[in-house]
mmCIF file of C-alpha atoms in Angstrom:
data_model
loop_
_atom_site.group_PDB
_atom_site.id
_atom_site.type_symbol
_atom_site.label_atom_id
_atom_site.label_comp_id
_atom_site.label_asym_id
_atom_site.label_seq_id
_atom_site.Cartn_x
_atom_site.Cartn_y
_atom_site.Cartn_z
ATOM 1 C CA UNK A 1 0.151 -35.657 33.353
ATOM 2 C CA UNK A 2 -3.006 -37.746 33.679
ATOM 3 C CA UNK A 3 -5.260 -34.682 33.413
ATOM 4 C CA UNK A 4 -3.362 -33.506 30.342
ATOM 5 C CA UNK A 5 -3.780 -36.860 28.566
ATOM 6 C CA UNK A 6 -7.460 -37.181 29.388
ATOM 7 C CA UNK A 7 -8.281 -33.640 28.269
ATOM 8 C CA UNK A 8 -6.421 -34.024 24.983
ATOM 9 C CA UNK A 9 -8.111 -37.381 24.379
ATOM 10 C CA UNK A 10 -11.562 -35.864 24.906
ATOM 11 C CA UNK A 11 -10.847 -33.067 22.420
ATOM 12 C CA UNK A 12 -9.569 -35.564 19.851
ATOM 13 C CA UNK A 13 -12.712 -37.696 20.225
ATOM 14 C CA UNK A 14 -14.955 -34.667 19.781
ATOM 15 C CA UNK A 15 -13.303 -33.620 16.501
ATOM 16 C CA UNK A 16 -13.835 -29.965 17.297
ATOM 17 C CA UNK A 17 -14.907 -27.529 14.579
ATOM 18 C CA UNK A 18 -12.425 -24.860 13.527
ATOM 19 C CA UNK A 19 -13.869 -22.065 15.671
ATOM 20 C CA UNK A 20 -13.447 -24.254 18.743
ATOM 21 C CA UNK A 21 -9.956 -25.340 17.727
ATOM 22 C CA UNK A 22 -8.764 -21.731 17.747
ATOM 23 C CA UNK A 23 -9.386 -21.847 21.503
ATOM 24 C CA UNK A 24 -8.793 -25.486 22.414
ATOM 25 C CA UNK A 25 -6.851 -27.052 19.522
ATOM 26 C CA UNK A 26 -3.752 -28.864 20.729
ATOM 27 C CA UNK A 27 -4.155 -27.271 24.158
ATOM 28 C CA UNK A 28 -4.614 -28.580 27.678
ATOM 29 C CA UNK A 29 -4.935 -26.959 31.115
ATOM 30 C CA UNK A 30 -1.661 -26.180 32.834
ATOM 31 C CA UNK A 31 -0.507 -29.331 34.631
ATOM 32 C CA UNK A 32 0.975 -27.471 37.604
ATOM 33 C CA UNK A 33 -1.864 -25.150 38.622
ATOM 34 C CA UNK A 34 -4.633 -25.519 36.039
ATOM 35 C CA UNK A 35 -4.028 -22.132 34.406
ATOM 36 C CA UNK A 36 -6.467 -21.626 31.524
ATOM 37 C CA UNK A 37 -3.879 -19.870 29.334
ATOM 38 C CA UNK A 38 -0.495 -21.559 28.798
ATOM 39 C CA UNK A 39 1.999 -20.014 31.229
ATOM 40 C CA UNK A 40 4.878 -17.926 29.936
ATOM 41 C CA UNK A 41 7.949 -20.012 30.705
ATOM 42 C CA UNK A 42 10.449 -17.173 30.800
ATOM 43 C CA UNK A 43 13.505 -19.323 31.259
ATOM 44 C CA UNK A 44 16.559 -20.221 29.200
ATOM 45 C CA UNK A 45 17.313 -23.544 30.861
ATOM 46 C CA UNK A 46 15.757 -26.311 32.980
ATOM 47 C CA UNK A 47 16.872 -28.336 36.014
ATOM 48 C CA UNK A 48 17.981 -31.898 35.330
ATOM 49 C CA UNK A 49 17.697 -34.562 38.030
ATOM 50 C CA UNK A 50 20.893 -36.203 36.698
ATOM 51 C CA UNK A 51 22.902 -35.668 33.510
ATOM 52 C CA UNK A 52 20.552 -36.152 30.559
ATOM 53 C CA UNK A 53 17.529 -36.800 32.798
ATOM 54 C CA UNK A 54 14.810 -34.138 32.500
ATOM 55 C CA UNK A 55 11.088 -33.629 31.913
ATOM 56 C CA UNK A 56 11.344 -33.094 28.166
ATOM 57 C CA UNK A 57 12.968 -29.659 28.312
ATOM 58 C CA UNK A 58 16.643 -28.830 28.735
ATOM 59 C CA UNK A 59 17.340 -25.546 26.880
ATOM 60 C CA UNK A 60 14.857 -23.049 25.449
ATOM 61 C CA UNK A 61 16.503 -22.713 22.048
ATOM 62 C CA UNK A 62 15.570 -26.366 21.555
ATOM 63 C CA UNK A 63 12.217 -26.479 23.341
ATOM 64 C CA UNK A 64 10.087 -24.223 25.524
ATOM 65 C CA UNK A 65 6.664 -25.199 26.940
ATOM 66 C CA UNK A 66 5.006 -21.955 25.802
ATOM 67 C CA UNK A 67 6.397 -22.478 22.311
ATOM 68 C CA UNK A 68 5.243 -26.090 22.350
ATOM 69 C CA UNK A 69 1.690 -24.933 23.087
ATOM 70 C CA UNK A 70 1.801 -22.601 20.076
ATOM 71 C CA UNK A 71 3.259 -25.294 17.820
ATOM 72 C CA UNK A 72 0.460 -27.676 18.810
ATOM 73 C CA UNK A 73 -2.073 -24.931 18.138
ATOM 74 C CA UNK A 74 -0.955 -24.241 14.555
ATOM 75 C CA UNK A 75 -0.789 -27.971 13.834
ATOM 76 C CA UNK A 76 -4.385 -28.305 14.997
ATOM 77 C CA UNK A 77 -5.588 -25.319 12.957
ATOM 78 C CA UNK A 78 -3.948 -26.554 9.755
ATOM 79 C CA UNK A 79 -4.904 -30.193 10.271
ATOM 80 C CA UNK A 80 -1.242 -31.198 10.549
ATOM 81 C CA UNK A 81 0.706 -33.666 12.655
ATOM 82 C CA UNK A 82 3.488 -31.220 13.466
ATOM 83 C CA UNK A 83 4.039 -27.508 14.004
ATOM 84 C CA UNK A 84 7.151 -25.385 14.482
ATOM 85 C CA UNK A 85 7.586 -21.779 15.595
ATOM 86 C CA UNK A 86 10.326 -19.407 14.431
ATOM 87 C CA UNK A 87 11.532 -15.908 15.241
ATOM 88 C CA UNK A 88 9.778 -14.541 12.123
ATOM 89 C CA UNK A 89 8.158 -15.640 8.895
ATOM 90 C CA UNK A 90 11.471 -15.044 7.157
ATOM 91 C CA UNK A 91 13.253 -17.238 9.704
ATOM 92 C CA UNK A 92 10.770 -19.999 8.908
ATOM 93 C CA UNK A 93 11.415 -19.704 5.145
ATOM 94 C CA UNK A 94 15.157 -19.533 5.794
ATOM 95 C CA UNK A 95 15.068 -22.774 7.789
ATOM 96 C CA UNK A 96 12.992 -24.531 5.143
ATOM 97 C CA UNK A 97 15.326 -23.454 2.340
ATOM 98 C CA UNK A 98 18.287 -24.804 4.301
ATOM 99 C CA UNK A 99 16.928 -28.304 3.705
ATOM 100 C CA UNK A 100 18.157 -28.083 0.111
ATOM 101 C CA UNK A 101 21.616 -28.566 -1.387
ATOM 102 C CA UNK A 102 23.707 -26.570 -3.871
ATOM 103 C CA UNK A 103 22.352 -27.137 -7.367
ATOM 104 C CA UNK A 104 18.810 -27.829 -6.200
ATOM 105 C CA UNK A 105 16.093 -25.967 -8.091
ATOM 106 C CA UNK A 106 13.096 -24.144 -6.576
ATOM 107 C CA UNK A 107 10.158 -22.713 -8.517
ATOM 108 C CA UNK A 108 8.295 -19.802 -6.923
ATOM 109 C CA UNK A 109 5.433 -17.563 -7.838
ATOM 110 C CA UNK A 110 6.748 -14.300 -9.297
ATOM 111 C CA UNK A 111 4.154 -12.278 -7.388
ATOM 112 C CA UNK A 112 5.369 -12.675 -3.830
ATOM 113 C CA UNK A 113 6.473 -10.769 -0.755
ATOM 114 C CA UNK A 114 9.632 -8.770 -1.445
ATOM 115 C CA UNK A 115 11.424 -10.248 1.566
ATOM 116 C CA UNK A 116 10.892 -13.780 0.257
ATOM 117 C CA UNK A 117 12.294 -12.804 -3.138
ATOM 118 C CA UNK A 118 15.270 -11.113 -1.470
ATOM 119 C CA UNK A 119 16.033 -14.189 0.631
ATOM 120 C CA UNK A 120 15.882 -16.509 -2.369
ATOM 121 C CA UNK A 121 17.745 -14.353 -4.877
ATOM 122 C CA UNK A 122 20.179 -12.364 -2.731
ATOM 123 C CA UNK A 123 21.038 -14.931 -0.080
ATOM 124 C CA UNK A 124 20.469 -18.527 -1.148
ATOM 125 C CA UNK A 125 21.319 -18.041 -4.830
ATOM 126 C CA UNK A 126 24.851 -17.211 -3.617
ATOM 127 C CA UNK A 127 25.045 -20.786 -2.299
ATOM 128 C CA UNK A 128 24.151 -22.199 -5.708
ATOM 129 C CA UNK A 129 20.456 -22.821 -5.156
ATOM 130 C CA UNK A 130 18.612 -22.187 -8.422
ATOM 131 C CA UNK A 131 15.353 -20.220 -8.584
ATOM 132 C CA UNK A 132 12.710 -19.609 -11.249
ATOM 133 C CA UNK A 133 9.902 -17.106 -10.668
ATOM 134 C CA UNK A 134 6.711 -17.442 -12.683
ATOM 135 C CA UNK A 135 2.939 -17.000 -12.687
ATOM 136 C CA UNK A 136 1.956 -20.263 -11.024
ATOM 137 C CA UNK A 137 -1.556 -20.043 -12.433
ATOM 138 C CA UNK A 138 -0.025 -21.156 -15.733
ATOM 139 C CA UNK A 139 0.279 -24.908 -15.165
ATOM 140 C CA UNK A 140 1.594 -25.623 -18.679
ATOM 141 C CA UNK A 141 4.461 -23.167 -18.179
ATOM 142 C CA UNK A 142 5.180 -24.700 -14.781
ATOM 143 C CA UNK A 143 5.588 -28.129 -16.365
ATOM 144 C CA UNK A 144 8.202 -26.781 -18.786
ATOM 145 C CA UNK A 145 10.350 -25.453 -15.902
ATOM 146 C CA UNK A 146 10.481 -28.694 -13.921
ATOM 147 C CA UNK A 147 13.600 -30.819 -14.305
ATOM 148 C CA UNK A 148 15.465 -33.472 -12.329
ATOM 149 C CA UNK A 149 16.970 -30.920 -9.912
ATOM 150 C CA UNK A 150 13.599 -29.323 -9.032
ATOM 151 C CA UNK A 151 12.974 -29.956 -5.324
ATOM 152 C CA UNK A 152 10.270 -27.496 -4.253
ATOM 153 C CA UNK A 153 7.451 -25.317 -5.567
ATOM 154 C CA UNK A 154 6.873 -22.254 -3.379
ATOM 155 C CA UNK A 155 3.333 -20.880 -3.526
ATOM 156 C CA UNK A 156 1.834 -17.692 -2.149
ATOM 157 C CA UNK A 157 -1.920 -17.633 -2.438
ATOM 158 C CA UNK A 158 -3.463 -15.118 -2.389
ATOM 159 C CA UNK A 159 -0.327 -13.489 -3.737
ATOM 160 C CA UNK A 160 1.291 -10.378 -2.328
ATOM 161 C CA UNK A 161 0.414 -7.761 -3.478
ATOM 162 C CA UNK A 162 -1.648 -8.655 -6.594
ATOM 163 C CA UNK A 163 -4.096 -10.932 -4.723
ATOM 164 C CA UNK A 164 -4.000 -13.703 -7.322
ATOM 165 C CA UNK A 165 -5.397 -17.067 -6.280
ATOM 166 C CA UNK A 166 -3.245 -20.055 -7.216
ATOM 167 C CA UNK A 167 -4.786 -23.512 -7.585
ATOM 168 C CA UNK A 168 -2.958 -25.551 -4.949
ATOM 169 C CA UNK A 169 -4.491 -28.881 -5.999
ATOM 170 C CA UNK A 170 -3.469 -28.411 -9.640
ATOM 171 C CA UNK A 171 0.142 -27.693 -8.664
ATOM 172 C CA UNK A 172 0.213 -30.648 -6.264
ATOM 173 C CA UNK A 173 -0.928 -32.962 -9.075
ATOM 174 C CA UNK A 174 2.038 -31.822 -11.186
ATOM 175 C CA UNK A 175 4.543 -31.873 -8.309
ATOM 176 C CA UNK A 176 3.691 -35.347 -7.042
ATOM 177 C CA UNK A 177 4.466 -36.881 -10.425
ATOM 178 C CA UNK A 178 8.076 -35.774 -9.874
ATOM 179 C CA UNK A 179 8.284 -36.133 -6.065
ATOM 180 C CA UNK A 180 8.607 -32.363 -5.598
ATOM 181 C CA UNK A 181 7.819 -30.669 -2.277
ATOM 182 C CA UNK A 182 4.932 -28.179 -2.319
ATOM 183 C CA UNK A 183 5.061 -25.420 0.293
ATOM 184 C CA UNK A 184 2.426 -22.711 0.701
ATOM 185 C CA UNK A 185 2.697 -19.281 2.306
ATOM 186 C CA UNK A 186 -0.772 -19.094 3.847
ATOM 187 C CA UNK A 187 -0.281 -15.740 5.592
ATOM 188 C CA UNK A 188 -2.984 -13.781 3.740
ATOM 189 C CA UNK A 189 -5.663 -16.472 3.981
ATOM 190 C CA UNK A 190 -4.928 -17.984 7.420
ATOM 191 C CA UNK A 191 -6.207 -21.490 8.204
ATOM 192 C CA UNK A 192 -9.641 -19.963 8.799
ATOM 193 C CA UNK A 193 -10.053 -19.276 5.073
ATOM 194 C CA UNK A 194 -7.764 -21.880 3.494
ATOM 195 C CA UNK A 195 -5.988 -25.063 4.581
ATOM 196 C CA UNK A 196 -3.407 -26.033 1.949
ATOM 197 C CA UNK A 197 -2.623 -29.439 3.457
ATOM 198 C CA UNK A 198 -6.181 -30.503 2.658
ATOM 199 C CA UNK A 199 -5.397 -29.785 -1.016
ATOM 200 C CA UNK A 200 -2.276 -31.935 -0.944
ATOM 201 C CA UNK A 201 0.462 -29.431 -0.027
ATOM 202 C CA UNK A 202 3.321 -30.793 2.065
ATOM 203 C CA UNK A 203 3.969 -27.762 4.228
ATOM 204 C CA UNK A 204 2.325 -24.491 5.246
ATOM 205 C CA UNK A 205 4.111 -21.332 6.406
ATOM 206 C CA UNK A 206 2.685 -18.317 8.188
ATOM 207 C CA UNK A 207 4.110 -14.969 9.031
ATOM 208 C CA UNK A 208 2.139 -15.181 12.259
ATOM 209 C CA UNK A 209 3.121 -11.566 12.870
ATOM 210 C CA UNK A 210 0.076 -10.822 10.721
ATOM 211 C CA UNK A 211 -3.421 -12.289 11.118
ATOM 212 C CA UNK A 212 -2.640 -15.102 13.537
ATOM 213 C CA UNK A 213 -1.311 -12.823 16.268
ATOM 214 C CA UNK A 214 -3.530 -10.081 14.886
ATOM 215 C CA UNK A 215 -2.531 -7.129 17.054
ATOM 216 C CA UNK A 216 0.685 -5.767 15.511
ATOM 217 C CA UNK A 217 2.632 -6.453 18.687
ATOM 218 C CA UNK A 218 4.909 -9.376 17.877
ATOM 219 C CA UNK A 219 7.186 -10.808 15.174
ATOM 220 C CA UNK A 220 6.877 -14.575 14.712
ATOM 221 C CA UNK A 221 6.707 -17.331 12.085
ATOM 222 C CA UNK A 222 4.979 -20.724 12.047
ATOM 223 C CA UNK A 223 5.060 -23.894 9.977
ATOM 224 C CA UNK A 224 2.733 -26.904 9.877
ATOM 225 C CA UNK A 225 3.154 -30.263 8.104
ATOM 226 C CA UNK A 226 2.576 -33.989 8.592
ATOM 227 C CA UNK A 227 5.684 -35.698 7.214
ATOM 228 C CA UNK A 228 7.947 -37.250 9.925
ATOM 229 C CA UNK A 229 11.030 -36.823 7.722
ATOM 230 C CA UNK A 230 10.347 -33.092 7.250
ATOM 231 C CA UNK A 231 9.777 -32.801 10.991
ATOM 232 C CA UNK A 232 13.100 -34.405 11.859
ATOM 233 C CA UNK A 233 15.047 -32.291 9.378
ATOM 234 C CA UNK A 234 13.320 -28.983 10.158
ATOM 235 C CA UNK A 235 13.662 -29.424 13.909
ATOM 236 C CA UNK A 236 17.375 -30.011 13.425
ATOM 237 C CA UNK A 237 17.745 -26.793 11.412
ATOM 238 C CA UNK A 238 15.543 -24.842 13.825
ATOM 239 C CA UNK A 239 17.698 -25.876 16.764
ATOM 240 C CA UNK A 240 21.035 -25.595 14.949
ATOM 241 C CA UNK A 241 20.303 -22.168 13.453
ATOM 242 C CA UNK A 242 18.575 -20.874 16.563
ATOM 243 C CA UNK A 243 16.043 -18.511 14.968
ATOM 244 C CA UNK A 244 13.352 -19.243 17.541
ATOM 245 C CA UNK A 245 10.759 -16.975 19.160
ATOM 246 C CA UNK A 246 10.762 -16.060 22.815
ATOM 247 C CA UNK A 247 7.997 -17.283 25.138
ATOM 248 C CA UNK A 248 6.306 -13.872 25.315
ATOM 249 C CA UNK A 249 5.913 -13.760 21.512
ATOM 250 C CA UNK A 250 4.492 -17.286 21.609
ATOM 251 C CA UNK A 251 2.054 -16.308 24.336
ATOM 252 C CA UNK A 252 0.876 -13.217 22.445
ATOM 253 C CA UNK A 253 0.315 -15.289 19.304
ATOM 254 C CA UNK A 254 -1.643 -17.919 21.234
ATOM 255 C CA UNK A 255 -3.783 -15.138 22.665
ATOM 256 C CA UNK A 256 -4.395 -13.718 19.203
ATOM 257 C CA UNK A 257 -5.315 -17.083 17.696
ATOM 258 C CA UNK A 258 -8.214 -17.426 20.145
ATOM 259 C CA UNK A 259 -10.104 -14.651 18.312
ATOM 260 C CA UNK A 260 -8.869 -15.458 14.788
ATOM 261 C CA UNK A 261 -12.233 -16.677 13.512
ATOM 262 C CA UNK A 262 -14.076 -13.624 14.822
ATOM 263 C CA UNK A 263 -11.528 -11.173 13.438
ATOM 264 C CA UNK A 264 -11.366 -12.833 10.034
ATOM 265 C CA UNK A 265 -15.132 -12.630 9.636
ATOM 266 C CA UNK A 266 -14.991 -8.852 10.158
ATOM 267 C CA UNK A 267 -11.910 -8.436 7.953
ATOM 268 C CA UNK A 268 -13.736 -10.208 5.122
ATOM 269 C CA UNK A 269 -16.993 -8.329 5.648
ATOM 270 C CA UNK A 270 -15.293 -4.924 5.652
ATOM 271 C CA UNK A 271 -13.109 -5.761 2.658
ATOM 272 C CA UNK A 272 -16.065 -6.697 0.459
ATOM 273 C CA UNK A 273 -17.749 -3.354 1.095
ATOM 274 C CA UNK A 274 -14.522 -1.495 0.376
ATOM 275 C CA UNK A 275 -14.022 -3.450 -2.864
ATOM 276 C CA UNK A 276 -17.479 -2.304 -3.988
ATOM 277 C CA UNK A 277 -16.641 1.292 -3.109
ATOM 278 C CA UNK A 278 -13.273 1.261 -4.870
ATOM 279 C CA UNK A 279 -14.671 -0.470 -7.965
ATOM 280 C CA UNK A 280 -16.996 2.495 -8.496
ATOM 281 C CA UNK A 281 -14.599 5.306 -7.612
ATOM 282 C CA UNK A 282 -13.620 7.637 -10.484
ATOM 283 C CA UNK A 283 -9.974 7.876 -9.310
ATOM 284 C CA UNK A 284 -9.487 4.098 -9.224
ATOM 285 C CA UNK A 285 -8.372 2.272 -12.354
ATOM 286 C CA UNK A 286 -8.450 -1.369 -11.221
ATOM 287 C CA UNK A 287 -9.111 -3.307 -8.012
ATOM 288 C CA UNK A 288 -7.311 -6.533 -7.098
ATOM 289 C CA UNK A 289 -9.065 -8.848 -4.639
ATOM 290 C CA UNK A 290 -9.176 -12.654 -4.449
ATOM 291 C CA UNK A 291 -12.947 -12.612 -4.974
ATOM 292 C CA UNK A 292 -12.581 -10.834 -8.326
ATOM 293 C CA UNK A 293 -11.647 -12.822 -11.429
ATOM 294 C CA UNK A 294 -8.771 -10.741 -12.789
ATOM 295 C CA UNK A 295 -8.214 -12.704 -15.989
ATOM 296 C CA UNK A 296 -10.816 -14.753 -17.837
ATOM 297 C CA UNK A 297 -8.155 -17.319 -18.768
ATOM 298 C CA UNK A 298 -7.530 -18.160 -15.103
ATOM 299 C CA UNK A 299 -10.455 -19.530 -13.130
ATOM 300 C CA UNK A 300 -10.611 -19.289 -9.357
ATOM 301 C CA UNK A 301 -10.345 -22.791 -7.863
ATOM 302 C CA UNK A 302 -13.736 -23.687 -6.481
ATOM 303 C CA UNK A 303 -13.864 -24.283 -2.781
ATOM 304 C CA UNK A 304 -10.186 -23.612 -2.053
ATOM 305 C CA UNK A 305 -11.081 -20.581 0.080
ATOM 306 C CA UNK A 306 -14.142 -20.206 2.259
ATOM 307 C CA UNK A 307 -13.959 -16.408 1.879
ATOM 308 C CA UNK A 308 -11.522 -13.927 0.386
ATOM 309 C CA UNK A 309 -9.851 -12.130 3.272
ATOM 310 C CA UNK A 310 -9.030 -8.565 4.230
ATOM 311 C CA UNK A 311 -6.278 -7.674 1.743
ATOM 312 C CA UNK A 312 -7.010 -5.408 -1.248
ATOM 313 C CA UNK A 313 -4.777 -3.728 -3.807
ATOM 314 C CA UNK A 314 -5.840 -1.113 -6.321
ATOM 315 C CA UNK A 315 -4.313 1.044 -9.030
ATOM 316 C CA UNK A 316 -4.983 4.759 -9.138
ATOM 317 C CA UNK A 317 -5.736 6.332 -12.507
ATOM 318 C CA UNK A 318 -2.999 8.864 -11.932
ATOM 319 C CA UNK A 319 0.543 7.626 -12.472
ATOM 320 C CA UNK A 320 2.080 10.815 -11.116
ATOM 321 C CA UNK A 321 4.194 9.586 -8.199
ATOM 322 C CA UNK A 322 3.956 12.898 -6.330
ATOM 323 C CA UNK A 323 0.150 12.782 -6.456
ATOM 324 C CA UNK A 324 0.147 9.144 -5.345
ATOM 325 C CA UNK A 325 2.324 10.054 -2.354
ATOM 326 C CA UNK A 326 -0.105 12.862 -1.539
ATOM 327 C CA UNK A 327 -2.970 10.372 -1.490
ATOM 328 C CA UNK A 328 -1.030 8.094 0.829
ATOM 329 C CA UNK A 329 -0.201 10.955 3.214
ATOM 330 C CA UNK A 330 -3.864 12.040 3.506
ATOM 331 C CA UNK A 331 -5.158 8.895 5.222
ATOM 332 C CA UNK A 332 -6.375 9.427 8.783
ATOM 333 C CA UNK A 333 -7.942 6.128 9.867
ATOM 334 C CA UNK A 334 -5.784 3.889 7.698
ATOM 335 C CA UNK A 335 -2.183 4.080 8.926
ATOM 336 C CA UNK A 336 0.624 4.332 6.380
ATOM 337 C CA UNK A 337 2.848 1.486 7.548
ATOM 338 C CA UNK A 338 4.523 -1.790 6.660
ATOM 339 C CA UNK A 339 2.919 -5.118 7.603
ATOM 340 C CA UNK A 340 -0.717 -6.239 7.601
ATOM 341 C CA UNK A 341 -3.278 -8.378 9.346
ATOM 342 C CA UNK A 342 -3.756 -6.397 12.542
ATOM 343 C CA UNK A 343 -7.053 -5.181 13.963
ATOM 344 C CA UNK A 344 -6.191 -1.698 12.680
ATOM 345 C CA UNK A 345 -6.347 -0.801 8.979
ATOM 346 C CA UNK A 346 -3.061 -0.140 7.192
ATOM 347 C CA UNK A 347 -2.224 1.335 3.797
ATOM 348 C CA UNK A 348 1.013 0.802 1.916
ATOM 349 C CA UNK A 349 2.843 1.528 -1.312
ATOM 350 C CA UNK A 350 4.350 -1.811 -2.393
ATOM 351 C CA UNK A 351 6.794 -0.399 -4.959
ATOM 352 C CA UNK A 352 8.609 1.691 -2.334
ATOM 353 C CA UNK A 353 7.822 -0.304 0.812
ATOM 354 C CA UNK A 354 7.158 -4.063 0.989
ATOM 355 C CA UNK A 355 8.478 -4.849 -2.501
ATOM 356 C CA UNK A 356 11.267 -2.307 -2.864
ATOM 357 C CA UNK A 357 13.891 -5.084 -2.721
ATOM 358 C CA UNK A 358 12.588 -6.594 -5.973
ATOM 359 C CA UNK A 359 14.192 -5.034 -9.075
ATOM 360 C CA UNK A 360 11.810 -2.660 -10.842
ATOM 361 C CA UNK A 361 11.694 -4.742 -14.004
ATOM 362 C CA UNK A 362 10.733 -7.863 -12.034
ATOM 363 C CA UNK A 363 8.198 -5.922 -9.943
ATOM 364 C CA UNK A 364 6.426 -4.524 -12.962
ATOM 365 C CA UNK A 365 6.419 -7.873 -14.725
ATOM 366 C CA UNK A 366 4.123 -9.156 -11.973
ATOM 367 C CA UNK A 367 2.000 -5.966 -11.951
ATOM 368 C CA UNK A 368 3.578 -3.953 -9.127
ATOM 369 C CA UNK A 369 3.661 -0.471 -10.652
ATOM 370 C CA UNK A 370 4.118 2.865 -8.890
ATOM 371 C CA UNK A 371 0.364 3.523 -8.922
ATOM 372 C CA UNK A 372 -0.444 0.380 -6.915
ATOM 373 C CA UNK A 373 -1.741 0.864 -3.364
ATOM 374 C CA UNK A 374 -2.270 -2.016 -0.919
ATOM 375 C CA UNK A 375 -4.818 -2.032 1.896
ATOM 376 C CA UNK A 376 -4.899 -4.224 4.953
ATOM 377 C CA UNK A 377 -8.522 -3.788 5.999
ATOM 378 C CA UNK A 378 -8.961 -3.878 9.759
ATOM 379 C CA UNK A 379 -12.008 -4.446 11.947
ATOM 380 C CA UNK A 380 -13.059 -0.819 12.481
ATOM 381 C CA UNK A 381 -16.521 0.382 11.441
ATOM 382 C CA UNK A 382 -16.455 0.087 7.661
ATOM 383 C CA UNK A 383 -18.231 3.439 7.281
ATOM 384 C CA UNK A 384 -15.246 5.187 8.839
ATOM 385 C CA UNK A 385 -12.882 3.321 6.533
ATOM 386 C CA UNK A 386 -14.845 4.234 3.416
ATOM 387 C CA UNK A 387 -15.024 7.867 4.492
ATOM 388 C CA UNK A 388 -11.265 7.868 4.970
ATOM 389 C CA UNK A 389 -10.768 6.432 1.484
ATOM 390 C CA UNK A 390 -13.085 9.091 0.044
ATOM 391 C CA UNK A 391 -11.175 12.016 1.527
ATOM 392 C CA UNK A 392 -7.777 10.542 0.666
ATOM 393 C CA UNK A 393 -8.626 9.804 -2.971
ATOM 394 C CA UNK A 394 -10.462 13.065 -3.731
#
């Protein structure tokens, strides 16, 4: 244990920059044999020297050393005191929502992942939680929806799939006047591009299946926060509900995090070139990207993001669904598939894939029409990606 404490103390004193924290943040060499990577503790239970006497671990639903390493890593990356890992991003949101009571009110962005909407509206609304969905860029409208039962504001930024940037600081200023929790889905940005806790948010969630693991080979969710009360309550729900990841998924995510900064740089670089290409293509009506001001009445918050990520959506000029499906089926380098954030480029049709669970009227109110295509830009050579877009669109 002495080596562990000394190593951690040295890293804390050095105040490592982000790129170094992806590799060393919250980590220490293996105490048993000095392994550089955290070992995979593939065990369900742990030996006790006498009843209730153990080395911090008794059952892997409650704690697992590999999971602990990942939880310390995400806390370090987000600048938080605590981190928790879950079986998926949805399991993380589910556990958070279980902190609330019947009659409590939650305000969410209306442009959000279809699975999040489905969980709120089709699961928790049945237990008398109340939800309002709105464009969270409109602070004045937000203020009109808040009342004494409002307990949380749920933010996605950039939003999925319209890529709108929501001003976290502005929402925090409103929420703190009423003692309302602010939680941010930071999946699209990752802590490399945006750290919501630094803007006053209480809690950050990641579908770490995406950019954090980065290789499309695991399903996992993460949360980071600094409030001891939230930590106590969330850990209770995590353990009681049992939606925890296995050690192999934790290991794969830790491995992916070590190259997060390098991958995100290429994702951003490739995306910017593709945005330029799409913006000038005769078959493209409109491009949606966090670096593009989509509405003059909503200004991008300065400094909230260090760059704008690898996610792009665009509308085709044709609204003929058969022709749109033909475009989607012609991609060769981009893969038509659910999910995002891997090293490989993916293309999707939100209306029939990721957002199909949202009623059509609600989808279209936030801009998700049948002619919307979403790209997850990978780290391939951008020339190959642009050529693939050319042949698919023409």
